[in-house]
């Protein structure tokens, strides 16, 4: 059974600080996705990582993928309040499941003054 | 271009009733996947349709079913509703089948279903 584990699940950080969210997965998938969800809202695509060593950056967020370690990181630089949200990583499942997306439980981020 | 449209946004149903949710993907996208999101179980895959064919199905009872039309719009149906079916139902659209995308999946705003 494919497992996607995120940590931490809850993160409270001060504005201006840096932090990293980790996403470990158990499949050999080389495709990983990061999404953001605001309360009561849908999932907003942040990053699509398609190969080992992929690194993408958008504003204060940077995501990377290490398929050998089956690990992706989402790094937050100089956090601001607007980044408060829940962040999910997801991987394509195995062929037997038709590659259905498997999500982590999400990291609930709160950025405080 | 228009995003993924889900209707209705909110629904309140009584136990035992059935419900139909609709999802219109981004124009040109042929894959529609459905997910259930609950606080306890998180995001769980329901099923995926590509070119009117169900490609795969998650671990949900037969009360959950779906279909896709020739214009790629998809519907999911839940019969004999139970309290535990209360959830946010999200659909995701992509141009290619799951596992083959280069651009990821675009999610709709979801339908919030409450079963009382």
PDB file of C-alpha atoms in Angstrom:
ATOM      1  CA  UNK A   1       0.000   0.000   0.000  1.00  0.00           C
ATOM      2  CA  UNK A   2       1.338   3.386  -1.001  1.00  0.00           C
ATOM      3  CA  UNK A   3       2.013   5.700   1.904  1.00  0.00           C
ATOM      4  CA  UNK A   4       2.608   9.422   1.800  1.00  0.00           C
ATOM      5  CA  UNK A   5       3.775  10.933   5.054  1.00  0.00           C
ATOM      6  CA  UNK A   6       4.134  14.597   5.759  1.00  0.00           C
ATOM      7  CA  UNK A   7       5.766  16.195   8.712  1.00  0.00           C
ATOM      8  CA  UNK A   8       5.156  18.191  10.620  1.00  0.00           C
ATOM      9  CA  UNK A   9       1.365  18.039  10.547  1.00  0.00           C
ATOM     10  CA  UNK A  10       1.080  21.318  12.396  1.00  0.00           C
ATOM     11  CA  UNK A  11       3.474  24.195  12.213  1.00  0.00           C
ATOM     12  CA  UNK A  12       3.311  27.553  13.899  1.00  0.00           C
ATOM     13  CA  UNK A  13       6.044  29.914  12.869  1.00  0.00           C
ATOM     14  CA  UNK A  14       6.870  33.566  13.229  1.00  0.00           C
ATOM     15  CA  UNK A  15       6.912  35.943  10.342  1.00  0.00           C
ATOM     16  CA  UNK A  16      10.346  36.263   8.842  1.00  0.00           C
ATOM     17  CA  UNK A  17      11.488  32.779   9.818  1.00  0.00           C
ATOM     18  CA  UNK A  18      12.424  29.884   7.557  1.00  0.00           C
ATOM     19  CA  UNK A  19      11.130  26.341   7.759  1.00  0.00           C
ATOM     20  CA  UNK A  20      10.880  23.129   5.775  1.00  0.00           C
ATOM     21  CA  UNK A  21       7.996  20.709   5.345  1.00  0.00           C
ATOM     22  CA  UNK A  22       8.923  17.128   4.507  1.00  0.00           C
ATOM     23  CA  UNK A  23       7.066  14.623   2.386  1.00  0.00           C
ATOM     24  CA  UNK A  24       8.145  10.975   2.340  1.00  0.00           C
ATOM     25  CA  UNK A  25       6.483   8.421   0.113  1.00  0.00           C
ATOM     26  CA  UNK A  26       6.763   4.699  -0.358  1.00  0.00           C
ATOM     27  CA  UNK A  27       6.305   4.248  -4.101  1.00  0.00           C
ATOM     28  CA  UNK A  28       8.837   4.527  -6.880  1.00  0.00           C
ATOM     29  CA  UNK A  29       6.891   7.371  -8.432  1.00  0.00           C
ATOM     30  CA  UNK A  30       8.928  10.168  -9.976  1.00  0.00           C
ATOM     31  CA  UNK A  31       6.049  12.610 -10.003  1.00  0.00           C
ATOM     32  CA  UNK A  32       5.142  14.647  -6.986  1.00  0.00           C
ATOM     33  CA  UNK A  33       2.784  17.559  -6.515  1.00  0.00           C
ATOM     34  CA  UNK A  34       2.361  20.240  -3.895  1.00  0.00           C
ATOM     35  CA  UNK A  35      -0.970  21.894  -3.232  1.00  0.00           C
ATOM     36  CA  UNK A  36      -2.187  24.644  -0.978  1.00  0.00           C
ATOM     37  CA  UNK A  37      -5.623  24.716   0.605  1.00  0.00           C
ATOM     38  CA  UNK A  38      -7.180  27.645   2.428  1.00  0.00           C
ATOM     39  CA  UNK A  39      -9.987  26.907   4.900  1.00  0.00           C
ATOM     40  CA  UNK A  40     -13.164  25.899   3.123  1.00  0.00           C
ATOM     41  CA  UNK A  41     -11.521  26.239  -0.267  1.00  0.00           C
ATOM     42  CA  UNK A  42     -10.281  23.935  -2.972  1.00  0.00           C
ATOM     43  CA  UNK A  43      -6.744  22.811  -3.723  1.00  0.00           C
ATOM     44  CA  UNK A  44      -4.460  25.242  -5.477  1.00  0.00           C
ATOM     45  CA  UNK A  45      -1.568  23.741  -7.417  1.00  0.00           C
ATOM     46  CA  UNK A  46       1.803  25.060  -6.255  1.00  0.00           C
ATOM     47  CA  UNK A  47       4.418  22.824  -7.847  1.00  0.00           C
ATOM     48  CA  UNK A  48       4.627  19.894 -10.222  1.00  0.00           C
ATOM     49  CA  UNK A  49       7.889  17.951  -9.807  1.00  0.00           C
ATOM     50  CA  UNK A  50       8.478  15.429 -12.539  1.00  0.00           C
ATOM     51  CA  UNK A  51      11.977  14.091 -12.135  1.00  0.00           C
ATOM     52  CA  UNK A  52      14.720  13.360  -9.678  1.00  0.00           C
ATOM     53  CA  UNK A  53      16.524  16.508  -8.625  1.00  0.00           C
ATOM     54  CA  UNK A  54      13.711  18.793  -9.743  1.00  0.00           C
ATOM     55  CA  UNK A  55      13.680  22.114  -7.927  1.00  0.00           C
ATOM     56  CA  UNK A  56      11.047  24.778  -8.399  1.00  0.00           C
ATOM     57  CA  UNK A  57      10.605  28.135  -6.735  1.00  0.00           C
ATOM     58  CA  UNK A  58       7.721  30.542  -6.557  1.00  0.00           C
ATOM     59  CA  UNK A  59       8.032  33.561  -4.316  1.00  0.00           C
ATOM     60  CA  UNK A  60       8.890  32.451  -0.788  1.00  0.00           C
ATOM     61  CA  UNK A  61       8.294  28.765  -1.523  1.00  0.00           C
ATOM     62  CA  UNK A  62      10.750  26.311  -2.984  1.00  0.00           C
ATOM     63  CA  UNK A  63      10.089  22.639  -3.618  1.00  0.00           C
ATOM     64  CA  UNK A  64      12.533  19.866  -4.409  1.00  0.00           C
ATOM     65  CA  UNK A  65      12.331  16.180  -5.213  1.00  0.00           C
ATOM     66  CA  UNK A  66      14.756  13.355  -4.465  1.00  0.00           C
ATOM     67  CA  UNK A  67      13.286  10.211  -5.985  1.00  0.00           C
ATOM     68  CA  UNK A  68      16.091   8.005  -4.703  1.00  0.00           C
ATOM     69  CA  UNK A  69      15.331   8.995  -1.127  1.00  0.00           C
ATOM     70  CA  UNK A  70      11.592   9.178  -1.939  1.00  0.00           C
ATOM     71  CA  UNK A  71      11.552  12.580  -0.333  1.00  0.00           C
ATOM     72  CA  UNK A  72      10.267  15.983  -1.293  1.00  0.00           C
ATOM     73  CA  UNK A  73      10.705  19.181   0.660  1.00  0.00           C
ATOM     74  CA  UNK A  74       8.790  22.438   0.643  1.00  0.00           C
ATOM     75  CA  UNK A  75      10.968  25.208   1.988  1.00  0.00           C
ATOM     76  CA  UNK A  76       9.473  28.444   3.246  1.00  0.00           C
ATOM     77  CA  UNK A  77      11.702  31.486   3.295  1.00  0.00           C
ATOM     78  CA  UNK A  78      10.945  34.561   5.421  1.00  0.00           C
ATOM     79  CA  UNK A  79       7.377  33.519   6.123  1.00  0.00           C
ATOM     80  CA  UNK A  80       4.546  36.025   5.900  1.00  0.00           C
ATOM     81  CA  UNK A  81       1.004  35.753   7.247  1.00  0.00           C
ATOM     82  CA  UNK A  82      -0.437  35.172   3.769  1.00  0.00           C
ATOM     83  CA  UNK A  83       1.286  31.799   3.667  1.00  0.00           C
ATOM     84  CA  UNK A  84      -0.961  30.495   6.452  1.00  0.00           C
ATOM     85  CA  UNK A  85      -2.803  27.531   4.914  1.00  0.00           C
ATOM     86  CA  UNK A  86      -2.690  23.753   4.726  1.00  0.00           C
ATOM     87  CA  UNK A  87      -0.106  22.289   2.370  1.00  0.00           C
ATOM     88  CA  UNK A  88      -0.494  18.858   0.821  1.00  0.00           C
ATOM     89  CA  UNK A  89       1.945  16.760  -1.105  1.00  0.00           C
ATOM     90  CA  UNK A  90       0.657  14.053  -3.437  1.00  0.00           C
ATOM     91  CA  UNK A  91       2.189  11.370  -5.612  1.00  0.00           C
ATOM     92  CA  UNK A  92       0.878   9.377  -8.537  1.00  0.00           C
ATOM     93  CA  UNK A  93       0.065   5.882  -7.391  1.00  0.00           C
ATOM     94  CA  UNK A  94       1.269   2.657  -8.933  1.00  0.00           C
ATOM     95  CA  UNK A  95       0.072   1.347 -12.291  1.00  0.00           C
ATOM     96  CA  UNK A  96      -2.253  -1.154 -10.618  1.00  0.00           C
ATOM     97  CA  UNK A  97      -4.203   1.734  -9.127  1.00  0.00           C
ATOM     98  CA  UNK A  98      -4.231   3.599 -12.414  1.00  0.00           C
ATOM     99  CA  UNK A  99      -1.775   6.078 -10.945  1.00  0.00           C
ATOM    100  CA  UNK A 100      -4.494   7.601  -8.739  1.00  0.00           C
ATOM    101  CA  UNK A 101      -3.198  10.485  -6.696  1.00  0.00           C
ATOM    102  CA  UNK A 102      -2.263   9.671  -3.127  1.00  0.00           C
ATOM    103  CA  UNK A 103      -2.184  12.562  -0.692  1.00  0.00           C
ATOM    104  CA  UNK A 104      -0.369  13.161   2.526  1.00  0.00           C
ATOM    105  CA  UNK A 105      -2.418  14.250   5.528  1.00  0.00           C
ATOM    106  CA  UNK A 106      -1.406  17.861   5.040  1.00  0.00           C
ATOM    107  CA  UNK A 107       0.648  20.341   7.037  1.00  0.00           C
ATOM    108  CA  UNK A 108      -1.373  23.073   8.674  1.00  0.00           C
ATOM    109  CA  UNK A 109       0.799  26.180   8.710  1.00  0.00           C
ATOM    110  CA  UNK A 110       0.100  29.222  10.843  1.00  0.00           C
ATOM    111  CA  UNK A 111       2.336  32.242  10.469  1.00  0.00           C
ATOM    112  CA  UNK A 112       2.138  34.649  13.364  1.00  0.00           C
ATOM    113  CA  UNK A 113       3.459  38.201  13.785  1.00  0.00           C
TER     114      UNK A 113
ATOM    115  CA  UNK B   1      -9.466  30.074 -19.743  1.00  0.00           C
ATOM    116  CA  UNK B   2     -12.280  28.791 -17.566  1.00  0.00           C
ATOM    117  CA  UNK B   3     -11.295  26.544 -14.682  1.00  0.00           C
ATOM    118  CA  UNK B   4     -12.903  23.413 -13.353  1.00  0.00           C
ATOM    119  CA  UNK B   5     -16.545  23.992 -12.471  1.00  0.00           C
ATOM    120  CA  UNK B   6     -18.343  21.967  -9.852  1.00  0.00           C
ATOM    121  CA  UNK B   7     -22.017  22.239  -9.094  1.00  0.00           C
ATOM    122  CA  UNK B   8     -23.694  22.619  -6.761  1.00  0.00           C
ATOM    123  CA  UNK B   9     -21.370  24.241  -4.233  1.00  0.00           C
ATOM    124  CA  UNK B  10     -23.397  23.145  -1.234  1.00  0.00           C
ATOM    125  CA  UNK B  11     -25.911  20.396  -0.647  1.00  0.00           C
ATOM    126  CA  UNK B  12     -27.859  19.224   2.351  1.00  0.00           C
ATOM    127  CA  UNK B  13     -29.453  15.802   2.052  1.00  0.00           C
ATOM    128  CA  UNK B  14     -31.213  13.378   4.344  1.00  0.00           C
ATOM    129  CA  UNK B  15     -29.978   9.895   5.108  1.00  0.00           C
ATOM    130  CA  UNK B  16     -31.221   7.403   2.565  1.00  0.00           C
ATOM    131  CA  UNK B  17     -31.537   9.910  -0.250  1.00  0.00           C
ATOM    132  CA  UNK B  18     -29.332   9.969  -3.288  1.00  0.00           C
ATOM    133  CA  UNK B  19     -27.328  12.832  -4.735  1.00  0.00           C
ATOM    134  CA  UNK B  20     -25.679  13.722  -8.035  1.00  0.00           C
ATOM    135  CA  UNK B  21     -22.703  16.044  -8.290  1.00  0.00           C
ATOM    136  CA  UNK B  22     -21.395  17.565 -11.498  1.00  0.00           C
ATOM    137  CA  UNK B  23     -17.937  18.500 -12.700  1.00  0.00           C
ATOM    138  CA  UNK B  24     -17.034  20.314 -15.913  1.00  0.00           C
ATOM    139  CA  UNK B  25     -13.309  20.084 -16.626  1.00  0.00           C
ATOM    140  CA  UNK B  26     -11.110  22.660 -18.289  1.00  0.00           C
ATOM    141  CA  UNK B  27     -11.871  22.856 -21.987  1.00  0.00           C
ATOM    142  CA  UNK B  28      -9.847  20.221 -23.825  1.00  0.00           C
ATOM    143  CA  UNK B  29      -9.170  18.134 -20.732  1.00  0.00           C
ATOM    144  CA  UNK B  30     -10.375  14.571 -21.012  1.00  0.00           C
ATOM    145  CA  UNK B  31      -9.524  13.225 -17.575  1.00  0.00           C
ATOM    146  CA  UNK B  32     -11.712  13.840 -14.559  1.00  0.00           C
ATOM    147  CA  UNK B  33     -10.882  12.392 -11.155  1.00  0.00           C
ATOM    148  CA  UNK B  34     -13.025  12.574  -8.050  1.00  0.00           C
ATOM    149  CA  UNK B  35     -11.826  12.830  -4.452  1.00  0.00           C
ATOM    150  CA  UNK B  36     -13.526  12.844  -1.094  1.00  0.00           C
ATOM    151  CA  UNK B  37     -12.083  15.032   1.647  1.00  0.00           C
ATOM    152  CA  UNK B  38     -13.004  14.552   5.295  1.00  0.00           C
ATOM    153  CA  UNK B  39     -11.235  15.722   8.458  1.00  0.00           C
ATOM    154  CA  UNK B  40     -10.693  12.147   9.593  1.00  0.00           C
ATOM    155  CA  UNK B  41      -9.646  10.392   6.399  1.00  0.00           C
ATOM    156  CA  UNK B  42      -8.139  13.259   4.485  1.00  0.00           C
ATOM    157  CA  UNK B  43      -8.216  13.197   0.691  1.00  0.00           C
ATOM    158  CA  UNK B  44      -9.240   9.876  -0.778  1.00  0.00           C
ATOM    159  CA  UNK B  45      -9.475   8.884  -4.411  1.00  0.00           C
ATOM    160  CA  UNK B  46     -12.916   7.853  -5.648  1.00  0.00           C
ATOM    161  CA  UNK B  47     -12.539   7.233  -9.384  1.00  0.00           C
ATOM    162  CA  UNK B  48     -11.138   8.570 -12.609  1.00  0.00           C
ATOM    163  CA  UNK B  49     -12.713   8.870 -16.020  1.00  0.00           C
ATOM    164  CA  UNK B  50     -10.877   9.395 -19.264  1.00  0.00           C
ATOM    165  CA  UNK B  51     -12.662   9.647 -22.598  1.00  0.00           C
ATOM    166  CA  UNK B  52     -15.902   8.357 -21.062  1.00  0.00           C
ATOM    167  CA  UNK B  53     -14.238   5.261 -19.591  1.00  0.00           C
ATOM    168  CA  UNK B  54     -13.634   4.601 -15.941  1.00  0.00           C
ATOM    169  CA  UNK B  55      -9.913   3.917 -15.666  1.00  0.00           C
ATOM    170  CA  UNK B  56      -9.754   3.095 -12.011  1.00  0.00           C
ATOM    171  CA  UNK B  57     -11.750   3.166  -8.819  1.00  0.00           C
ATOM    172  CA  UNK B  58     -10.825   3.748  -5.218  1.00  0.00           C
ATOM    173  CA  UNK B  59     -11.838   1.728  -2.223  1.00  0.00           C
ATOM    174  CA  UNK B  60     -15.387   2.975  -1.831  1.00  0.00           C
ATOM    175  CA  UNK B  61     -18.655   1.024  -1.689  1.00  0.00           C
ATOM    176  CA  UNK B  62     -20.785   0.498  -4.751  1.00  0.00           C
ATOM    177  CA  UNK B  63     -23.112   3.287  -3.603  1.00  0.00           C
ATOM    178  CA  UNK B  64     -20.590   5.633  -5.153  1.00  0.00           C
ATOM    179  CA  UNK B  65     -20.714   5.674  -8.918  1.00  0.00           C
ATOM    180  CA  UNK B  66     -19.896   8.014 -11.728  1.00  0.00           C
ATOM    181  CA  UNK B  67     -19.917   8.588 -15.412  1.00  0.00           C
ATOM    182  CA  UNK B  68     -18.429  10.844 -18.023  1.00  0.00           C
ATOM    183  CA  UNK B  69     -20.121  12.302 -21.037  1.00  0.00           C
ATOM    184  CA  UNK B  70     -18.801  12.863 -24.530  1.00  0.00           C
ATOM    185  CA  UNK B  71     -18.088  16.525 -23.705  1.00  0.00           C
ATOM    186  CA  UNK B  72     -15.890  15.311 -20.786  1.00  0.00           C
ATOM    187  CA  UNK B  73     -18.273  16.578 -18.132  1.00  0.00           C
ATOM    188  CA  UNK B  74     -18.553  14.087 -15.321  1.00  0.00           C
ATOM    189  CA  UNK B  75     -21.121  13.272 -12.701  1.00  0.00           C
ATOM    190  CA  UNK B  76     -20.818  11.277  -9.555  1.00  0.00           C
ATOM    191  CA  UNK B  77     -23.760   9.739  -7.789  1.00  0.00           C
ATOM    192  CA  UNK B  78     -24.086   8.587  -4.227  1.00  0.00           C
ATOM    193  CA  UNK B  79     -27.101   6.468  -3.414  1.00  0.00           C
ATOM    194  CA  UNK B  80     -28.583   5.646  -0.021  1.00  0.00           C
ATOM    195  CA  UNK B  81     -26.683   8.427   1.698  1.00  0.00           C
ATOM    196  CA  UNK B  82     -25.141   7.842   5.094  1.00  0.00           C
ATOM    197  CA  UNK B  83     -24.038  10.387   7.687  1.00  0.00           C
ATOM    198  CA  UNK B  84     -20.434   9.421   6.982  1.00  0.00           C
ATOM    199  CA  UNK B  85     -20.778  10.594   3.399  1.00  0.00           C
ATOM    200  CA  UNK B  86     -20.717  14.182   4.595  1.00  0.00           C
ATOM    201  CA  UNK B  87     -17.591  15.602   3.009  1.00  0.00           C
ATOM    202  CA  UNK B  88     -16.096  17.990   0.513  1.00  0.00           C
ATOM    203  CA  UNK B  89     -16.108  16.324  -2.893  1.00  0.00           C
ATOM    204  CA  UNK B  90     -13.463  17.583  -5.256  1.00  0.00           C
ATOM    205  CA  UNK B  91     -12.927  16.862  -8.886  1.00  0.00           C
ATOM    206  CA  UNK B  92      -9.652  17.282 -10.705  1.00  0.00           C
ATOM    207  CA  UNK B  93      -9.112  17.824 -14.401  1.00  0.00           C
ATOM    208  CA  UNK B  94      -6.135  17.042 -16.591  1.00  0.00           C
ATOM    209  CA  UNK B  95      -5.435  16.773 -20.277  1.00  0.00           C
ATOM    210  CA  UNK B  96      -3.961  13.290 -19.975  1.00  0.00           C
ATOM    211  CA  UNK B  97      -4.817  10.289 -17.820  1.00  0.00           C
ATOM    212  CA  UNK B  98      -3.547  10.262 -14.259  1.00  0.00           C
ATOM    213  CA  UNK B  99       0.108   9.345 -14.072  1.00  0.00           C
ATOM    214  CA  UNK B 100       0.876  10.838 -17.452  1.00  0.00           C
ATOM    215  CA  UNK B 101       0.484  14.530 -16.857  1.00  0.00           C
ATOM    216  CA  UNK B 102       3.227  17.094 -17.284  1.00  0.00           C
ATOM    217  CA  UNK B 103       1.150  19.923 -15.920  1.00  0.00           C
ATOM    218  CA  UNK B 104      -0.474  18.345 -12.912  1.00  0.00           C
ATOM    219  CA  UNK B 105      -4.104  18.379 -11.974  1.00  0.00           C
ATOM    220  CA  UNK B 106      -6.449  21.345 -11.592  1.00  0.00           C
ATOM    221  CA  UNK B 107      -9.063  21.053  -8.912  1.00  0.00           C
ATOM    222  CA  UNK B 108     -12.533  22.522  -8.849  1.00  0.00           C
ATOM    223  CA  UNK B 109     -13.959  24.464  -5.918  1.00  0.00           C
ATOM    224  CA  UNK B 110     -15.703  21.385  -4.622  1.00  0.00           C
ATOM    225  CA  UNK B 111     -19.176  20.446  -3.484  1.00  0.00           C
ATOM    226  CA  UNK B 112     -19.776  20.475   0.239  1.00  0.00           C
ATOM    227  CA  UNK B 113     -22.250  17.690   1.002  1.00  0.00           C
ATOM    228  CA  UNK B 114     -23.916  17.504   4.383  1.00  0.00           C
ATOM    229  CA  UNK B 115     -26.019  14.468   5.220  1.00  0.00           C
ATOM    230  CA  UNK B 116     -28.451  14.893   8.112  1.00  0.00           C
TER     231      UNK B 116
END
